Every structure is written in structure tokens, then in C-alpha cells.
Coordinates of C-alpha atoms and ligand atoms in Angstrom, one line a residue:
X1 CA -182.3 113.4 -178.3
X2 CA -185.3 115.7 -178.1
X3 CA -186.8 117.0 -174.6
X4 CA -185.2 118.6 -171.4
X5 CA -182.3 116.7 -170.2
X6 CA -180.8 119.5 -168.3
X7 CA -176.8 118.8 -169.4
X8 CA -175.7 122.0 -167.8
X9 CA -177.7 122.1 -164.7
X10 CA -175.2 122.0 -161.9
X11 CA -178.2 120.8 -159.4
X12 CA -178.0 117.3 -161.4
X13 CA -175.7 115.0 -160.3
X14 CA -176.0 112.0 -162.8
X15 CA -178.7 109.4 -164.1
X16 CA -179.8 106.7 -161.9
X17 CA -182.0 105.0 -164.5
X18 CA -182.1 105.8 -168.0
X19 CA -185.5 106.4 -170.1
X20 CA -185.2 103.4 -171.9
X21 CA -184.1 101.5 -168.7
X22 CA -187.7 102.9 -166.9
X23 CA -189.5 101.8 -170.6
X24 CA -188.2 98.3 -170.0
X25 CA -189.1 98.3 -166.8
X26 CA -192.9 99.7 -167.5
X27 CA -193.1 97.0 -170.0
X28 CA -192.5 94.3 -167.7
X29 CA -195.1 96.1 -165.2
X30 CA -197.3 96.8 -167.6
X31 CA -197.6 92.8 -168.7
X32 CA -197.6 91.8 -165.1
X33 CA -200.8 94.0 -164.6
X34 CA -202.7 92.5 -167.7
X35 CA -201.8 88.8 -166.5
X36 CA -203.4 89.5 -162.8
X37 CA -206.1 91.5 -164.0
X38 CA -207.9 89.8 -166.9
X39 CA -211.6 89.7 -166.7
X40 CA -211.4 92.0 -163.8
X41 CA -213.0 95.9 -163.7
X42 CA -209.3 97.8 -163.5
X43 CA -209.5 101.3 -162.2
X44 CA -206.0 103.1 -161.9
X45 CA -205.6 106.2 -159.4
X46 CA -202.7 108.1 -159.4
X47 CA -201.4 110.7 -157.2
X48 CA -200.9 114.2 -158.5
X49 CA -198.3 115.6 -159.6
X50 CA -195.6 112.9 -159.7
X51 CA -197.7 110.2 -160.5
X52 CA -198.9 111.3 -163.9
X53 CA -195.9 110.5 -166.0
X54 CA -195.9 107.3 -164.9
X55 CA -199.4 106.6 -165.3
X56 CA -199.1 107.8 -168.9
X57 CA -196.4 105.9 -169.7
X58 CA -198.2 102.6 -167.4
X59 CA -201.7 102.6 -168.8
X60 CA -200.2 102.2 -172.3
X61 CA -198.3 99.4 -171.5
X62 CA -201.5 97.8 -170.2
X63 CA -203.9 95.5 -172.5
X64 CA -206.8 95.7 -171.0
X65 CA -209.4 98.0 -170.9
X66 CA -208.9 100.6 -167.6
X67 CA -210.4 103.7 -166.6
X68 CA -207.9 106.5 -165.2
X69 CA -208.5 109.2 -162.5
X70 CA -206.9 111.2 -160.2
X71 CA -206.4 112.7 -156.5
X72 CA -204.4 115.2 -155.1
X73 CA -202.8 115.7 -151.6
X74 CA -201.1 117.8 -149.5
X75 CA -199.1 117.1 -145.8
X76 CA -200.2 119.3 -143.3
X77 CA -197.0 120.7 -142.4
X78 CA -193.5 118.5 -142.3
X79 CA -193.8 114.6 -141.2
X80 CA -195.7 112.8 -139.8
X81 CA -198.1 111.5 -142.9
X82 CA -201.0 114.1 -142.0
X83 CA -202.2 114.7 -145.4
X84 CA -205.5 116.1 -146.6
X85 CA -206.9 115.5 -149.9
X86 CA -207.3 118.7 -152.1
X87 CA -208.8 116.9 -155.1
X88 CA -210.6 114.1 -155.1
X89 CA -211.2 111.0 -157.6
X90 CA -214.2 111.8 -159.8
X91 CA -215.9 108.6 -159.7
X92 CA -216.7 106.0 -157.8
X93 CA -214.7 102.7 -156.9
X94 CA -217.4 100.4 -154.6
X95 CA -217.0 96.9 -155.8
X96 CA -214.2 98.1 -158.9
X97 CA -210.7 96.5 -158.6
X98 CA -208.1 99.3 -158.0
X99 CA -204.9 99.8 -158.4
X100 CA -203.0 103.4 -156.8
X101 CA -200.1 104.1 -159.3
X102 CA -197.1 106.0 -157.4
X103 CA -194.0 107.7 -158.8
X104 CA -192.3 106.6 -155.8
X105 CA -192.8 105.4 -152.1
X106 CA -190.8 106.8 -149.1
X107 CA -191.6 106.6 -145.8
X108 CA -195.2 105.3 -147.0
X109 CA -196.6 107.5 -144.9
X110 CA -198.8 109.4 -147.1
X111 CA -199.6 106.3 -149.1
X112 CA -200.8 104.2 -145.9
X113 CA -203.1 107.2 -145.3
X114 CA -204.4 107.4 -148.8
X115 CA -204.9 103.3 -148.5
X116 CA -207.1 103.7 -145.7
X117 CA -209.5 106.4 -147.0
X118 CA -209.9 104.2 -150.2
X119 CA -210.7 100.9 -148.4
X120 CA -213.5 102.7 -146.8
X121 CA -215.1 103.0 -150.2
X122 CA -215.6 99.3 -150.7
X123 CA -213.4 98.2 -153.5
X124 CA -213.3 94.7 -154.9
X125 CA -209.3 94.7 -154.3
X126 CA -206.8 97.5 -153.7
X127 CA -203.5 97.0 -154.7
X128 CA -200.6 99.2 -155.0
X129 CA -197.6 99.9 -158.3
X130 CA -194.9 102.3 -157.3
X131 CA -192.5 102.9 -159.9
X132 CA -189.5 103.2 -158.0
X133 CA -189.1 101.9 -154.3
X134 CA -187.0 103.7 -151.0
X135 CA -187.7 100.7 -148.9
X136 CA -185.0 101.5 -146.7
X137 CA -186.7 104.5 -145.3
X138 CA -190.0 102.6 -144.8
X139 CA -192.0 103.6 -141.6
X140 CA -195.6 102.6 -142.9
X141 CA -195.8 98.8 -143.0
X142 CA -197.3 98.6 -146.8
X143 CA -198.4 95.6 -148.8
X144 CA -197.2 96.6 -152.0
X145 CA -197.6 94.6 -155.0
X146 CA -195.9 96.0 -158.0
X147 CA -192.6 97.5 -158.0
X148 CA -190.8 98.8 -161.0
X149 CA -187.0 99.3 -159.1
X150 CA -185.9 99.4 -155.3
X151 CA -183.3 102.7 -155.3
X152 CA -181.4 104.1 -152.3
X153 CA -181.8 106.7 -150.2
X154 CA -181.3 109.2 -152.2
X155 CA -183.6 112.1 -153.4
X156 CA -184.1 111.9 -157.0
X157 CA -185.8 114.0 -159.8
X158 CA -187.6 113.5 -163.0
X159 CA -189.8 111.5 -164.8
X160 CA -192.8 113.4 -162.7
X161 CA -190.5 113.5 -159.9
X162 CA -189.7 117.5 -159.0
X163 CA -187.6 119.4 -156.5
X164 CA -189.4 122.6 -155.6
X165 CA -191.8 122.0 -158.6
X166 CA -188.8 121.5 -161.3
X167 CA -187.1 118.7 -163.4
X168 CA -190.9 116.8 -163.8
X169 CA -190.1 116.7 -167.0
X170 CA -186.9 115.3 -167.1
X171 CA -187.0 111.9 -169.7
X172 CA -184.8 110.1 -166.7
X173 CA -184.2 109.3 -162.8
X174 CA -181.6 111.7 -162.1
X175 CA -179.6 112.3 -158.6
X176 CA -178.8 115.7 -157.4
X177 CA -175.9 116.8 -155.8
X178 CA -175.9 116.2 -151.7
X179 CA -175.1 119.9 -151.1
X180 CA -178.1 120.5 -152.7
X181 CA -180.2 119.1 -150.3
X182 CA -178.5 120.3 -147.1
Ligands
IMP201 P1 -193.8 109.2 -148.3 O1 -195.1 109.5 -147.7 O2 -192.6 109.4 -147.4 O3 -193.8 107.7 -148.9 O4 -193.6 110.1 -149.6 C1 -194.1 109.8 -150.8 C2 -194.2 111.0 -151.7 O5 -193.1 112.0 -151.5 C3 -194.0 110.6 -153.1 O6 -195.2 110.2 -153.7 C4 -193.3 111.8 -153.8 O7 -194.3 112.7 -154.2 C5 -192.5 112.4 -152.7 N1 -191.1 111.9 -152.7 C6 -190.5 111.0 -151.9 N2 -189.2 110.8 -152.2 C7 -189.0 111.7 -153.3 C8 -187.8 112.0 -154.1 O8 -186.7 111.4 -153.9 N3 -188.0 112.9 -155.1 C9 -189.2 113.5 -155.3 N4 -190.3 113.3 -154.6 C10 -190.2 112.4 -153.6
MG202 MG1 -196.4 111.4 -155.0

């Protein structure tokens, strides 16, 4: 097994989905997306940082031709989805048919306000992929269309996913333990 798997970190509770359990499951997205949009003009956004992995991994598994591009974010200060946008998408998406690629989808909070500045810019269709889902937690009523696994309410880490900017590399979902997070 190559990569960082962190075996001796006590922060790491245990895996909640395996890397070849999230490859099965980005397959199945993957074909799903190139079903619905054939013939269409497919522009994926992610979300940096978390998003990326999955976008790598996503746009692969896609057969269609796509462009990729990217924004960043950051919450002013704790709750209450205030976000500003620190980096924004390089080109334009008027009349193009997007699709926002997440890592994963809390509160929705910061995705509803990231929805709403997007729609203002005149897509064809904007539709949402989340690799992993906390539905449970969901304060942002969100129409979202592709998701790769509902999960509990638990924080997790890896595959893009970080704690204090750490374990984004990690090949697999992991839990940490609940004395970790306070
Ligand atoms: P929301 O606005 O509450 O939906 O938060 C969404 C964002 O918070 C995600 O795009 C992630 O960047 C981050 N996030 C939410 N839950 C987790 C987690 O369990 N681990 C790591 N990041 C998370
Ligand atoms: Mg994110």
C-alpha cells in the first residue's frame, strides 16, 4: 500500500469508507454525470481546498468533454454561512451548464451562498455533486442532485477533507476520535 495512511496517528479513529469503496462510488457518479449530460456544455467548479481530490478523481470518471475551474472561500468568522470569495472562477459560465463539485455538505450553508452568487451569472443549469452527504445537520434547504454517500454526524478527514489543514491526503474517509474534537 503506497501513500499516507497514518497507522500510528492516535487522532484517527478508523475508516468510514475505504479508497476503493469511494472509487466505486465515483464510478457510479461519474457514469450518472455522462448519462445526464450528453450533448450538453459541462463546466465543473470545485471548492478549494477539499474539493480538489474529488474533482480529480470525478472528472476522470467522466466521458465527456468538461472544462474544470476553481473558487475559493472563506466564513467570516464562526456560523452563520457569511462567506467571501477569496478566489474566484477564471472564466465565465453565462449560458454553460454547471455542475459545483463538493467534498462534502454540512449545514449547506456556505454552499447555498455560493449557489446564489453563481445563478446570478446566467448559467444554462446549475446543479450540485457532493461526494459525501451530513444531511442530518442540514439548515440550508438545497436541491442537490448527485450524491456519492449520506454519513453521520461525524467529523471526518481525508480524501481532501483536513482538520487544521492535515490528513488531505489521506487515500480514505477516516473518523477521528470524539475527544479530539471537544
Ligand atoms: P457547510 O457550510 O456547513 O455545509 O460546510 C461545508 C464545508 O465545511 C465543506 O465544504 C467542508 O470544507 C467543511 N466541512 C464540513 N464538514 C466537514 C468534516 O467533517 N470534515 C472536514 N471538513 C468539513
Ligand atoms: Mg469545502
Amino acid at each position: 500500500m503506497s501513500g499516507y495512511h497514518a497507522f500510528h496517528d492516535p487522532v484517527i479513529e478508523g475508516v468510514l469508507y475505504s479508497s476503493e469503496e469511494i472509487a466505486d462510488i465515483v464510478v457510479r457518479l461519474g457514469k450518472q454525470i455522462t448519462e445526464d449530460y450528453r450533448g450538453r456544455d459541462l463546466a465543473l467548479i470545485t471548492v478549494l481546498r477539499g474539493g480538489y481530490v474529488f474533482l480529480a478523481d470525478l472528472c476522470r470518471a467522466i466521458d465527456l468533454p468538461l472544462s474544470l475551474d476553481f473558487m475559493a472561500i472563506s466564513a467570516y468568522g464562526a456560523g452563520g454561512g457569511a462567506v467571501r470569495i477569496t478566489k474566484d472562477l477564471d472564466d465565465q459560465i453565462e449560458g454553460r451548464d454547471v455542475l459545483v463539485v463538493e467534498d462534502i455538505i454540512d449545514t449547506g450553508l456556505t454552499l447555498n451562498y455560493l449557489l446564489s452568487v453563481l445563478r446570478q451569472r446566467k448559467p444554462a443549469s446549475l446543479a450540485v455533486c457532493t461526494l459525501f452527504d451530513k444531511d442530518i445537520r442540514r439548515l440550508a434547504d438545497l436541491p442537490i442532485e448527485y450524491v456519492g454517500a449520506r454519513i453521520p454526524d461525524r467529523f471526518v478527514v481525508g480524501y481532501g477533507m483536513d482538520l487544521g489543514g492535515r490528513y488531505r491526503n489521506l487515500p480514505f474517509l477516516a473518523t477521528l476520535h470524539d475527544e479530539v474534537m471537544g
